[in-house]
């Protein structure tokens, strides 16, 4: 029994990390006033480049770096359309998702003709950090996760600090809520939004790397599997608060690992896989109803 | 300000240059695949208009893109975001196949009309609940319609794999629909009735958009809902109805797909038609006429790339890549043109 709970716990943490990282990334653009629907694609691009560069170089670090760089490039591309050209952010976000989804598959088929997934023992995984605390339970609970897991936890504090305690965070939130005031203060909204999109790129890059170089060590078609959209739901539910985001990411990680663990039972796998999406809908509805009730009716537009 | 002027100098906004840039982007992608762009273009063109058969294939595929695009456009008129076209289309197709394999009136025309209604109804219903939650409780409809896609895909995948799977099928699918449900082609030609249906719907929607009170109300709601409300339009109802109609179009697309091209419901029924429809509606500016044109080019690309795969080693995923590159350039051109018109009034 203990073993089941422990393995559920460990897979929850692993599954939650990509969602957490993406959601943190989206949190930054959320405060800058952009609903980022391109995160799904950014994460997929990162996962793909992580695998390719880790395969070529044999080093996980190079893979992670490549993931970050590719996510930043696409994030700036997205920002160029949304911030500079003022194109509708949903429009260009979905176009970007479709582009990345087909382009990564296109490239992987060119590199590995006839394969459906990019899988090779030459791909170097992100190393695990094993620390010996001396006590077995504590070791089981806290040791032997991928380095990125610890880093992601640390990033929750970093993002909180950036958003709420630094001048940049203030400008960021102003860019979202009062862009005119920001302009009068002599700061350019565009510059802030571009900086935000670079930070989002970094976080989505890390998420992609965790997905394809740690949770599994391969690239497969559309492997981000809607996590970018789950993250979008999380951001809206948490209203951009990093600590709530962490809790929700863990919750969705739990649902995801439950749906894998319960496959040995009689419940059909497809229904188990519905869990995260269903709960995202339900949670968002509950939160929205509460919010509307608090604010009183009659303001719906 | 300086920044903007240089930008407009470097990104040309003429149609000719946009098309040139699209082709340049496409060529670059094809060069990645170590093929000659010109021969690839040749095979694609040959594939969609090389002979009457391929030309008709292009027309017969058109309805999916047109209807999937309208599924996003009609709600967009009222300022709603329906990104759940994919799920509505799949559900419509699934219910159509269920209906066709279980009920049979014996009269082909009645059968077909009933399937249309069932498919449209369920597609519409699947768009209705996100709309209701949006209007009543302010639940973000982008997230709910999106998540709805995953739910429907998983649900139909289960149904077609286990309870409803046709015996002895190698790829999970339902039983084929009876012959008196099939949508035949017009007269002696290869042209399917689906082409006619999609053109009629486009014309109808264009007329509604331009000349009817309903169309005016829908668009006014999208432009300024507070003003519309004060003007006596029941904004909430208009929004919900627009989502229902959008969903119904997506559902109908699924139903037509079952009756004309597929003849059954299979696992992986839609390779992202809903999402591509969304793109078409976005670059078509929610105008039915524009949608028809762009949908035709998307359909041509899709059909043509099947032919290309026979002669080159370019993988099939290229269709999505080419389509999205087209979207990027057209979207960029549109916003630059719009900015020129308004003189870049913001900031």
Coordinates of C-alpha atoms in Angstrom, one line a residue:
Chain A
X1 CA 0.0 0.0 0.0
X2 CA 2.8 2.3 1.0
X3 CA 4.5 1.6 -2.3
X4 CA 1.5 2.5 -4.3
X5 CA 1.1 5.8 -2.5
X6 CA 4.8 6.5 -2.9
X7 CA 4.8 5.8 -6.6
X8 CA 1.6 7.8 -7.1
X9 CA 3.3 10.7 -5.2
X10 CA 6.5 10.5 -7.3
X11 CA 4.7 10.4 -10.6
X12 CA 2.4 13.2 -9.5
X13 CA 5.4 15.4 -8.9
X14 CA 6.9 14.4 -12.3
X15 CA 3.6 14.9 -14.2
X16 CA 3.0 18.2 -12.4
X17 CA 6.3 19.8 -13.4
X18 CA 5.7 20.5 -17.1
X19 CA 2.3 21.9 -16.3
X20 CA 3.7 24.0 -13.5
X21 CA 6.5 25.4 -15.7
X22 CA 4.2 26.2 -18.5
X23 CA 1.6 27.8 -16.2
X24 CA 4.3 29.9 -14.6
X25 CA 5.4 31.0 -18.1
X26 CA 1.9 31.9 -19.0
X27 CA 1.4 33.7 -15.7
X28 CA 4.0 36.3 -16.8
X29 CA 2.2 37.1 -20.1
X30 CA -1.1 36.9 -18.2
X31 CA 0.0 39.8 -16.1
X32 CA 1.1 41.7 -19.2
X33 CA -2.4 41.4 -20.5
X34 CA -2.0 38.7 -23.1
X35 CA -4.0 35.4 -22.9
X36 CA -1.3 33.2 -24.2
X37 CA -2.7 30.3 -26.3
X38 CA 0.6 29.5 -27.9
X39 CA 2.0 27.8 -24.9
X40 CA 1.0 24.4 -26.2
X41 CA 3.1 25.0 -29.3
X42 CA 6.0 26.6 -27.5
X43 CA 6.2 23.6 -25.2
X44 CA 6.0 21.2 -28.1
X45 CA 8.8 23.0 -30.0
X46 CA 10.9 22.9 -26.9
X47 CA 10.3 19.2 -26.4
X48 CA 11.3 18.6 -30.0
X49 CA 14.5 20.6 -30.0
X50 CA 15.5 19.2 -26.6
X51 CA 15.4 15.7 -28.0
X52 CA 17.1 16.6 -31.2
X53 CA 20.0 18.5 -29.7
X54 CA 20.4 16.0 -26.8
X55 CA 20.6 13.3 -29.5
X56 CA 23.2 15.2 -31.6
X57 CA 25.4 16.4 -28.8
X58 CA 24.9 13.6 -26.3
X59 CA 24.5 16.2 -23.5
X60 CA 21.2 17.0 -21.7
X61 CA 22.4 20.5 -21.0
X62 CA 22.7 21.3 -24.7
X63 CA 19.3 19.8 -25.1
X64 CA 17.8 22.0 -22.4
X65 CA 19.5 25.1 -23.8
X66 CA 18.2 24.3 -27.3
X67 CA 14.7 23.9 -25.9
X68 CA 14.9 27.3 -24.2
X69 CA 16.2 29.0 -27.3
X70 CA 13.6 27.5 -29.6
X71 CA 10.8 28.4 -27.2
X72 CA 12.1 32.0 -26.9
X73 CA 12.2 32.3 -30.7
X74 CA 8.6 31.2 -31.2
X75 CA 7.5 33.2 -28.2
X76 CA 9.0 36.4 -29.7
X77 CA 7.5 35.4 -33.0
X78 CA 4.1 35.3 -31.3
X79 CA 4.7 38.6 -29.5
X80 CA 5.7 40.2 -32.9
X81 CA 2.2 39.4 -34.2
X82 CA 0.3 40.2 -31.0
X83 CA 2.2 43.2 -29.7
X84 CA 3.6 44.8 -32.9
X85 CA 1.2 43.8 -35.6
X86 CA -1.8 43.8 -33.2
X87 CA -3.1 40.6 -34.7
X88 CA -5.7 38.7 -32.7
X89 CA -3.8 36.6 -30.1
X90 CA -6.1 33.6 -30.5
X91 CA -5.8 33.6 -34.2
X92 CA -2.1 33.7 -34.3
X93 CA -1.7 31.4 -31.3
X94 CA -3.7 28.6 -32.9
X95 CA -1.9 29.1 -36.2
X96 CA 1.4 28.8 -34.3
X97 CA 0.2 25.7 -32.6
X98 CA -0.8 24.0 -35.8
X99 CA 2.5 25.1 -37.4
X100 CA 4.6 23.7 -34.7
X101 CA 2.6 20.5 -34.4
X102 CA 3.0 19.7 -38.1
X103 CA 6.5 21.1 -38.5
X104 CA 8.0 19.1 -35.6
X105 CA 6.5 16.0 -37.0
X106 CA 7.6 16.9 -40.5
X107 CA 11.2 17.4 -39.4
X108 CA 11.2 14.2 -37.3
X109 CA 9.9 12.2 -40.3
X110 CA 12.7 13.7 -42.5
X111 CA 15.3 12.8 -40.0
X112 CA 13.9 9.4 -39.2
X113 CA 11.9 8.2 -42.2
X114 CA 9.2 5.7 -41.4
X115 CA 9.2 6.3 -37.6
X116 CA 6.3 7.6 -35.6
X117 CA 8.4 8.7 -32.7
X118 CA 11.9 10.0 -32.3
X119 CA 13.4 7.5 -29.9
X120 CA 17.0 6.5 -29.5
X121 CA 19.3 5.4 -26.7
X122 CA 21.7 8.2 -27.7
X123 CA 19.3 10.8 -26.3
X124 CA 20.8 12.0 -23.0
X125 CA 18.2 12.4 -20.3
X126 CA 18.3 15.2 -17.7
X127 CA 20.2 13.7 -14.7
X128 CA 18.5 13.1 -11.4
X129 CA 19.7 14.7 -8.3
X130 CA 20.2 12.2 -5.6
X131 CA 20.9 13.4 -2.1
X132 CA 21.2 11.1 0.9
X133 CA 19.4 12.5 3.9
X134 CA 20.0 9.4 6.0
X135 CA 16.4 8.6 6.5
X136 CA 14.7 6.3 3.9
X137 CA 11.3 8.0 3.9
X138 CA 12.8 11.5 3.4
X139 CA 15.0 10.1 0.7
X140 CA 12.0 8.6 -1.0
X141 CA 10.1 11.8 -0.7
X142 CA 12.6 14.3 -1.7
X143 CA 15.6 12.7 -3.5
X144 CA 16.2 11.3 -6.9
X145 CA 14.0 13.7 -9.0
X146 CA 15.2 15.3 -12.2
X147 CA 17.2 18.5 -11.5
X148 CA 14.5 20.5 -13.2
X149 CA 12.0 19.5 -10.6
X150 CA 13.9 21.2 -7.9
X151 CA 14.6 24.1 -10.2
X152 CA 10.8 24.4 -11.0
X153 CA 9.9 24.6 -7.3
X154 CA 12.5 27.3 -6.9
X155 CA 11.1 29.2 -9.9
X156 CA 7.7 29.5 -8.1
X157 CA 9.4 31.8 -5.7
X158 CA 11.3 33.6 -8.4
X159 CA 8.2 34.3 -10.4
X160 CA 6.3 35.5 -7.3
X161 CA 9.2 37.8 -6.5
X162 CA 9.5 39.1 -10.1
X163 CA 5.8 39.7 -10.5
X164 CA 5.1 41.3 -7.1
X165 CA 8.3 42.7 -5.7
X166 CA 10.4 44.1 -8.5
X167 CA 9.9 47.3 -10.5
X168 CA 9.7 45.1 -13.6
X169 CA 6.8 43.2 -12.1
X170 CA 5.0 46.5 -11.4
X171 CA 5.4 47.6 -15.0
X172 CA 4.4 44.2 -16.1
X173 CA 1.1 44.3 -14.2
X174 CA 0.6 47.9 -15.3
X175 CA 1.1 46.8 -18.9
X176 CA -1.8 44.5 -18.4
X177 CA -4.2 46.6 -16.4
X178 CA -3.3 50.2 -17.1
X179 CA -1.2 50.5 -20.2
X180 CA -1.9 54.3 -20.5
X181 CA -0.6 54.9 -17.0
X182 CA 2.6 53.0 -18.0
X183 CA 3.0 55.1 -21.1
X184 CA 2.7 58.3 -19.1
X185 CA 5.4 57.0 -16.7
X186 CA 7.7 56.8 -19.7
X187 CA 7.8 53.0 -20.0
X188 CA 7.0 51.4 -23.3
X189 CA 4.3 48.8 -23.1
X190 CA 5.8 47.0 -26.2
X191 CA 9.2 46.6 -24.5
X192 CA 7.6 45.2 -21.4
X193 CA 5.5 42.8 -23.4
X194 CA 8.5 41.6 -25.4
X195 CA 10.5 41.0 -22.2
X196 CA 7.6 39.1 -20.7
X197 CA 7.4 36.9 -23.8
X198 CA 11.1 36.1 -23.5
X199 CA 10.6 35.0 -19.9
X200 CA 7.6 33.0 -21.0
X201 CA 9.8 31.4 -23.6
X202 CA 12.4 30.4 -21.0
X203 CA 9.8 28.7 -18.8
X204 CA 8.0 27.0 -21.7
X205 CA 11.4 25.8 -22.9
X206 CA 12.1 24.2 -19.5
X207 CA 8.7 22.6 -19.5
X208 CA 9.3 21.1 -22.9
X209 CA 12.7 19.8 -21.8
X210 CA 11.2 18.2 -18.7
X211 CA 8.5 16.6 -20.8
X212 CA 10.8 15.0 -23.4
X213 CA 14.1 14.5 -21.5
X214 CA 12.9 13.4 -18.1
X215 CA 9.3 12.2 -17.9
X216 CA 9.9 10.2 -21.0
X217 CA 13.1 10.2 -23.1
X218 CA 11.7 10.5 -26.7
X219 CA 9.7 12.7 -28.9
X220 CA 6.3 11.7 -30.2
X221 CA 3.5 13.3 -32.2
X222 CA 1.8 16.1 -30.2
X223 CA 3.4 15.0 -27.0
X224 CA 2.4 18.1 -25.2
X225 CA -1.1 16.6 -25.3
X226 CA -3.1 19.7 -24.2
X227 CA -0.9 20.6 -21.2
X228 CA -0.5 24.1 -22.5
X229 CA -4.3 24.5 -22.5
X230 CA -4.6 22.9 -19.1
X231 CA -2.0 25.5 -18.0
X232 CA -4.1 28.2 -19.5
X233 CA -7.1 27.0 -17.5
X234 CA -4.9 27.0 -14.4
X235 CA -3.8 30.6 -15.0
X236 CA -7.3 31.8 -15.3
X237 CA -8.4 29.9 -12.2
X238 CA -5.4 31.1 -10.2
X239 CA -5.8 34.6 -11.7
X240 CA -2.0 34.7 -12.2
X241 CA -1.0 33.9 -8.6
X242 CA 2.1 31.6 -8.6
X243 CA 1.4 29.9 -5.3
X244 CA -2.1 28.9 -6.4
X245 CA -0.7 27.8 -9.7
X246 CA 1.7 25.4 -7.9
X247 CA -1.2 23.8 -6.0
X248 CA -3.3 23.5 -9.1
X249 CA -0.4 22.1 -11.1
X250 CA 0.1 19.4 -8.5
X251 CA -3.6 18.7 -8.6
X252 CA -3.6 18.2 -12.3
X253 CA -0.4 16.2 -12.0
X254 CA -2.2 13.9 -9.5
X255 CA -5.1 13.5 -12.0
X256 CA -2.7 12.6 -14.8
X257 CA -0.8 10.1 -12.8
X258 CA -4.0 8.6 -11.4
X259 CA -5.2 8.1 -14.9
X260 CA -2.1 6.1 -15.7
X261 CA -2.1 4.1 -12.4
X262 CA -5.7 3.2 -12.6
X263 CA -5.3 1.6 -16.0
X264 CA -4.8 -1.8 -14.3
X265 CA -8.4 -1.6 -13.2
X266 CA -11.5 -2.1 -15.3
X267 CA -12.2 1.5 -16.0
X268 CA -11.5 2.2 -19.7
X269 CA -8.4 4.2 -20.3
X270 CA -10.2 6.8 -22.4
X271 CA -12.4 7.8 -19.5
X272 CA -9.4 8.1 -17.2
X273 CA -7.6 10.4 -19.7
X274 CA -10.7 12.6 -19.6
X275 CA -10.1 13.4 -15.9
X276 CA -7.7 16.4 -16.3
X277 CA -9.8 18.1 -19.0
X278 CA -13.1 17.5 -17.2
X279 CA -11.7 18.8 -13.9
X280 CA -10.3 21.9 -15.7
X281 CA -13.8 22.7 -16.9
X282 CA -15.4 22.0 -13.6
X283 CA -12.9 24.0 -11.6
X284 CA -13.1 27.0 -14.0
X285 CA -16.9 26.9 -13.8
X286 CA -16.9 26.8 -10.0
X287 CA -14.4 29.7 -9.7
X288 CA -16.2 31.8 -12.3
X289 CA -19.6 31.3 -10.6
X290 CA -18.1 32.3 -7.2
X291 CA -16.5 35.4 -8.8
X292 CA -19.7 36.4 -10.5
X293 CA -21.7 35.9 -7.3
X294 CA -19.2 38.0 -5.3
X295 CA -19.3 40.9 -7.8
X296 CA -23.0 40.7 -8.1
X297 CA -25.1 40.0 -11.2
X298 CA -25.9 42.4 -14.0
X299 CA -22.4 43.3 -15.1
X300 CA -22.1 40.4 -17.6
X301 CA -21.3 41.8 -21.0
Chain B
X1 CA 6.8 56.2 -34.5
X2 CA 10.1 55.8 -36.4
X3 CA 10.1 52.1 -35.7
X4 CA 6.7 51.7 -37.4
X5 CA 7.7 53.4 -40.6
X6 CA 10.7 51.2 -41.2
X7 CA 8.6 48.2 -40.4
X8 CA 6.1 49.0 -43.1
X9 CA 8.9 49.6 -45.5
X10 CA 10.3 46.1 -45.0
X11 CA 7.1 44.1 -44.9
X12 CA 5.4 44.7 -48.2
X13 CA 1.6 44.7 -48.0
X14 CA 0.7 44.3 -51.7
X15 CA -1.1 41.1 -52.6
X16 CA 1.5 40.2 -55.1
X17 CA 4.3 40.4 -52.6
X18 CA 2.3 38.5 -50.0
X19 CA 1.8 35.6 -52.4
X20 CA 5.5 35.8 -53.3
X21 CA 6.5 35.6 -49.7
X22 CA 4.2 32.7 -49.0
X23 CA 5.8 30.8 -51.9
X24 CA 9.2 31.7 -50.6
X25 CA 8.3 30.4 -47.1
X26 CA 6.9 27.2 -48.6
X27 CA 10.1 26.7 -50.7
X28 CA 12.2 27.0 -47.6
X29 CA 10.2 24.3 -45.8
X30 CA 10.4 22.0 -48.9
X31 CA 14.2 22.6 -49.1
X32 CA 14.4 21.3 -45.5
X33 CA 12.9 18.0 -46.9
X34 CA 15.7 17.9 -49.5
X35 CA 13.3 18.2 -52.5
X36 CA 13.1 20.7 -55.3
X37 CA 10.3 23.2 -54.5
X38 CA 9.3 23.6 -58.1
X39 CA 8.7 19.9 -58.6
X40 CA 6.8 19.7 -55.4
X41 CA 4.6 22.6 -56.4
X42 CA 4.1 20.9 -59.8
X43 CA 2.9 17.7 -58.1
X44 CA 0.6 19.5 -55.8
X45 CA -1.0 21.5 -58.7
X46 CA -1.2 18.3 -60.7
X47 CA -2.8 16.6 -57.7
X48 CA -5.7 19.1 -57.3
X49 CA -6.3 20.1 -60.9
X50 CA -4.4 17.7 -63.1
X51 CA -7.6 16.1 -64.4
X52 CA -11.4 16.3 -63.8
X53 CA -11.2 13.6 -61.1
X54 CA -8.7 15.5 -59.0
X55 CA -10.5 18.8 -59.6
X56 CA -13.8 17.2 -58.3
X57 CA -11.9 15.8 -55.3
X58 CA -10.9 19.3 -54.4
X59 CA -14.5 20.5 -54.7
X60 CA -15.8 17.5 -52.8
X61 CA -13.5 18.1 -49.9
X62 CA -14.4 21.8 -49.8
X63 CA -17.5 21.5 -47.5
X64 CA -15.4 20.4 -44.5
X65 CA -13.3 23.5 -44.5
X66 CA -16.2 25.9 -45.3
X67 CA -18.4 24.5 -42.5
X68 CA -15.7 24.2 -40.0
X69 CA -14.7 27.8 -40.7
X70 CA -18.3 29.0 -40.4
X71 CA -18.4 27.2 -37.0
X72 CA -15.9 29.7 -35.7
X73 CA -17.1 32.7 -37.8
X74 CA -20.8 32.9 -36.8
X75 CA -19.9 33.0 -33.0
X76 CA -17.1 35.5 -33.8
X77 CA -19.7 37.9 -35.2
X78 CA -21.1 38.3 -31.7
X79 CA -17.7 38.3 -30.1
X80 CA -17.8 34.7 -28.9
X81 CA -14.8 32.4 -29.4
X82 CA -15.7 28.9 -30.6
X83 CA -12.5 27.0 -30.7
X84 CA -14.4 23.7 -30.1
X85 CA -15.2 23.2 -33.8
X86 CA -13.1 20.0 -33.7
X87 CA -15.2 18.4 -31.0
X88 CA -18.5 19.6 -32.4
X89 CA -17.5 18.2 -35.8
X90 CA -16.5 14.8 -34.4
X91 CA -19.6 14.6 -32.3
X92 CA -21.8 15.4 -35.3
X93 CA -20.0 12.7 -37.3
X94 CA -20.3 10.2 -34.5
X95 CA -24.0 10.8 -34.0
X96 CA -24.7 10.8 -37.7
X97 CA -23.0 7.4 -38.0
X98 CA -24.9 6.1 -34.9
X99 CA -28.2 7.3 -36.4
X100 CA -27.5 5.9 -39.9
X101 CA -26.6 2.5 -38.6
X102 CA -29.6 2.1 -36.3
X103 CA -32.5 3.9 -37.8
X104 CA -33.7 3.5 -41.4
X105 CA -36.8 5.0 -42.9
X106 CA -36.3 3.4 -46.3
X107 CA -36.6 6.7 -48.1
X108 CA -33.1 8.0 -49.1
X109 CA -33.9 11.7 -49.0
X110 CA -35.6 11.4 -45.7
X111 CA -32.7 9.4 -44.3
X112 CA -30.2 12.0 -45.4
X113 CA -32.2 14.9 -44.1
X114 CA -32.7 13.3 -40.7
X115 CA -29.0 12.7 -40.4
X116 CA -28.4 16.4 -41.2
X117 CA -30.6 17.3 -38.4
X118 CA -29.1 14.9 -35.9
X119 CA -25.6 15.9 -36.8
X120 CA -26.3 19.6 -36.6
X121 CA -28.3 19.3 -33.4
X122 CA -25.6 17.5 -31.5
X123 CA -22.9 19.8 -32.9
X124 CA -24.9 22.7 -31.8
X125 CA -25.6 21.3 -28.3
X126 CA -21.9 20.7 -27.7
X127 CA -21.4 24.4 -28.4
X128 CA -24.4 25.4 -26.3
X129 CA -23.2 24.7 -22.8
X130 CA -19.9 26.7 -23.1
X131 CA -22.0 29.6 -24.5
X132 CA -24.5 29.4 -21.6
X133 CA -21.8 29.3 -19.0
X134 CA -20.1 32.2 -20.6
X135 CA -23.2 34.4 -20.7
X136 CA -24.6 33.4 -17.3
X137 CA -21.5 33.0 -15.2
X138 CA -18.6 34.5 -17.3
X139 CA -16.8 31.2 -17.7
X140 CA -14.1 31.7 -20.4
X141 CA -15.5 30.0 -23.4
X142 CA -12.1 29.5 -25.0
X143 CA -11.0 27.1 -22.3
X144 CA -14.3 25.2 -22.1
X145 CA -14.7 24.7 -25.8
X146 CA -11.1 23.7 -26.1
X147 CA -11.3 21.1 -23.3
X148 CA -14.6 19.9 -24.8
X149 CA -12.6 18.8 -27.9
X150 CA -10.5 16.5 -25.8
X151 CA -13.5 15.1 -24.0
X152 CA -15.3 14.3 -27.3
X153 CA -12.2 12.8 -28.9
X154 CA -11.7 10.5 -26.0
X155 CA -15.3 9.6 -25.7
X156 CA -15.8 8.7 -29.4
X157 CA -12.4 6.9 -29.3
X158 CA -13.7 4.7 -26.6
X159 CA -17.1 4.1 -28.3
X160 CA -15.5 3.2 -31.6
X161 CA -12.9 0.9 -30.0
X162 CA -15.2 -1.1 -27.8
X163 CA -19.0 -1.0 -27.7
X164 CA -19.7 0.1 -31.3
X165 CA -16.7 -1.4 -33.2
X166 CA -17.6 -3.2 -36.4
X167 CA -16.7 -6.9 -36.1
X168 CA -13.5 -7.8 -37.9
X169 CA -12.4 -4.3 -38.6
X170 CA -8.6 -3.9 -38.6
X171 CA -8.7 -0.2 -37.8
X172 CA -11.3 0.8 -35.2
X173 CA -14.4 1.9 -37.0
X174 CA -18.2 1.5 -36.8
X175 CA -20.2 -0.5 -39.3
X176 CA -20.6 1.1 -42.8
X177 CA -23.7 3.2 -43.3
X178 CA -26.5 1.5 -45.4
X179 CA -26.5 2.4 -49.0
X180 CA -29.7 4.5 -48.9
X181 CA -27.9 6.9 -46.6
X182 CA -25.1 7.7 -48.9
X183 CA -24.9 11.2 -50.4
X184 CA -24.6 10.6 -54.2
X185 CA -22.9 12.9 -56.7
X186 CA -24.9 15.3 -58.8
X187 CA -26.2 13.7 -62.0
X188 CA -23.5 12.0 -64.0
X189 CA -20.7 14.0 -62.7
X190 CA -18.2 13.2 -59.9
X191 CA -19.3 16.4 -58.1
X192 CA -20.8 15.6 -54.8
X193 CA -23.9 17.3 -53.4
X194 CA -21.8 18.5 -50.5
X195 CA -20.3 21.1 -52.8
X196 CA -23.7 22.5 -53.6
X197 CA -24.7 22.4 -49.9
X198 CA -21.6 24.3 -48.8
X199 CA -22.0 27.0 -51.5
X200 CA -25.7 27.5 -50.7
X201 CA -24.8 27.9 -47.0
X202 CA -22.1 30.4 -47.8
X203 CA -24.4 32.4 -50.0
X204 CA -27.1 32.3 -47.4
X205 CA -24.8 33.4 -44.6
X206 CA -23.5 36.2 -46.8
X207 CA -27.0 37.4 -47.4
X208 CA -27.8 37.2 -43.7
X209 CA -24.7 39.1 -42.9
X210 CA -25.3 41.9 -45.3
X211 CA -29.0 42.3 -45.7
X212 CA -30.9 40.9 -42.7
X213 CA -31.8 42.3 -39.3
X214 CA -30.5 39.2 -37.7
X215 CA -27.1 39.6 -39.3
X216 CA -27.0 43.2 -38.2
X217 CA -27.9 42.3 -34.6
X218 CA -25.3 39.6 -34.5
X219 CA -22.6 41.9 -35.7
X220 CA -23.6 44.8 -33.6
X221 CA -23.5 42.6 -30.5
X222 CA -19.9 41.7 -31.4
X223 CA -18.9 45.2 -32.0
X224 CA -20.4 46.8 -28.9
X225 CA -22.5 44.7 -26.6
X226 CA -23.3 47.4 -24.1
X227 CA -24.7 49.6 -26.9
X228 CA -26.6 46.7 -28.4
X229 CA -28.1 45.9 -25.0
X230 CA -29.3 49.5 -24.7
X231 CA -30.5 49.3 -28.2
X232 CA -32.9 46.6 -27.3
X233 CA -31.0 43.6 -28.6
X234 CA -31.1 40.6 -26.2
X235 CA -27.4 40.3 -26.2
X236 CA -27.2 37.1 -24.1
X237 CA -29.6 35.3 -26.3
X238 CA -28.0 36.4 -29.5
X239 CA -24.6 35.2 -28.2
X240 CA -25.9 31.8 -27.2
X241 CA -27.7 31.4 -30.5
X242 CA -24.7 32.3 -32.5
X243 CA -22.7 29.6 -30.7
X244 CA -25.4 27.1 -31.3
X245 CA -25.5 27.9 -35.0
X246 CA -21.7 27.7 -35.2
X247 CA -21.7 24.3 -33.5
X248 CA -24.5 23.1 -35.8
X249 CA -22.4 23.9 -38.8
X250 CA -19.4 22.0 -37.4
X251 CA -21.7 19.1 -36.5
X252 CA -23.2 19.2 -40.1
X253 CA -19.6 19.0 -41.5
X254 CA -19.1 15.8 -39.5
X255 CA -22.4 14.4 -40.6
X256 CA -21.7 15.2 -44.3
X257 CA -18.2 13.6 -43.9
X258 CA -19.9 10.4 -42.8
X259 CA -22.5 10.4 -45.6
X260 CA -20.2 11.4 -48.4
X261 CA -16.5 10.6 -48.1
X262 CA -16.0 8.3 -45.1
X263 CA -19.3 6.2 -45.2
X264 CA -18.5 5.3 -41.5
X265 CA -17.1 6.8 -38.3
X266 CA -13.5 5.8 -37.7
X267 CA -11.0 6.3 -34.9
X268 CA -9.1 9.5 -35.6
X269 CA -12.2 10.8 -37.6
X270 CA -10.9 14.3 -37.9
X271 CA -7.2 15.2 -38.5
X272 CA -7.8 18.6 -37.0
X273 CA -10.4 19.9 -39.4
X274 CA -11.9 22.0 -36.7
X275 CA -8.7 23.8 -35.9
X276 CA -8.0 24.4 -39.6
X277 CA -11.5 25.8 -39.9
X278 CA -10.7 28.2 -37.1
X279 CA -7.6 29.5 -39.1
X280 CA -9.7 29.9 -42.2
X281 CA -12.3 31.9 -40.4
X282 CA -9.6 34.1 -38.8
X283 CA -7.9 35.1 -42.0
X284 CA -11.2 35.2 -43.8
X285 CA -12.2 38.0 -41.4
X286 CA -15.4 36.1 -40.6
X287 CA -16.8 37.0 -44.0
X288 CA -18.4 34.0 -45.8
X289 CA -17.2 35.0 -49.3
X290 CA -13.6 35.2 -48.2
X291 CA -14.0 31.9 -46.3
X292 CA -15.2 30.2 -49.5
X293 CA -12.1 31.3 -51.3
X294 CA -9.6 30.4 -48.6
X295 CA -11.3 27.1 -47.9
X296 CA -10.9 26.3 -51.6
X297 CA -7.2 26.9 -51.5
X298 CA -6.8 24.9 -48.3
X299 CA -8.8 22.0 -49.9
X300 CA -6.6 22.2 -53.0
X301 CA -3.5 22.0 -50.8
X302 CA -4.8 19.0 -49.0
X303 CA -5.9 17.1 -52.1
X304 CA -2.8 18.1 -54.0
X305 CA -0.4 17.0 -51.3
X306 CA -1.8 13.5 -51.5
X307 CA -0.5 13.3 -55.1
X308 CA 2.8 14.9 -54.1
X309 CA 3.4 12.1 -51.6
X310 CA 3.3 9.5 -54.4
X311 CA 6.2 11.2 -56.2
X312 CA 8.4 12.8 -53.5
X313 CA 9.7 11.8 -50.1
X314 CA 8.0 14.8 -48.4
X315 CA 6.0 13.6 -45.3
X316 CA 2.2 14.2 -45.3
X317 CA 2.5 16.7 -42.3
X318 CA 3.6 19.3 -44.8
X319 CA 0.0 20.3 -45.4
X320 CA -0.4 21.8 -42.0
X321 CA 3.0 23.5 -42.3
X322 CA 2.1 25.1 -45.7
X323 CA -1.4 26.1 -44.4
X324 CA -0.1 27.8 -41.3
X325 CA 2.6 29.7 -43.2
X326 CA -0.1 31.0 -45.4
X327 CA -2.0 32.1 -42.4
X328 CA 1.0 34.0 -40.9
X329 CA 1.6 36.0 -44.0
X330 CA -2.0 36.8 -44.7
X331 CA -2.5 37.8 -41.0
X332 CA 0.5 40.0 -41.1
X333 CA -0.6 41.7 -44.3
X334 CA -4.1 42.2 -43.0
X335 CA -3.0 43.9 -39.8
X336 CA -0.5 46.1 -41.7
X337 CA -3.2 47.1 -44.2
X338 CA -5.6 47.9 -41.3
X339 CA -3.0 50.0 -39.6
X340 CA -2.3 52.0 -42.8
X341 CA -6.0 52.7 -43.1
X342 CA -6.4 53.9 -39.5
X343 CA -3.0 55.6 -39.7
X344 CA -1.6 53.6 -36.7
X345 CA -3.8 55.6 -34.3
X346 CA -2.9 53.6 -31.2
X347 CA -0.4 54.6 -28.6

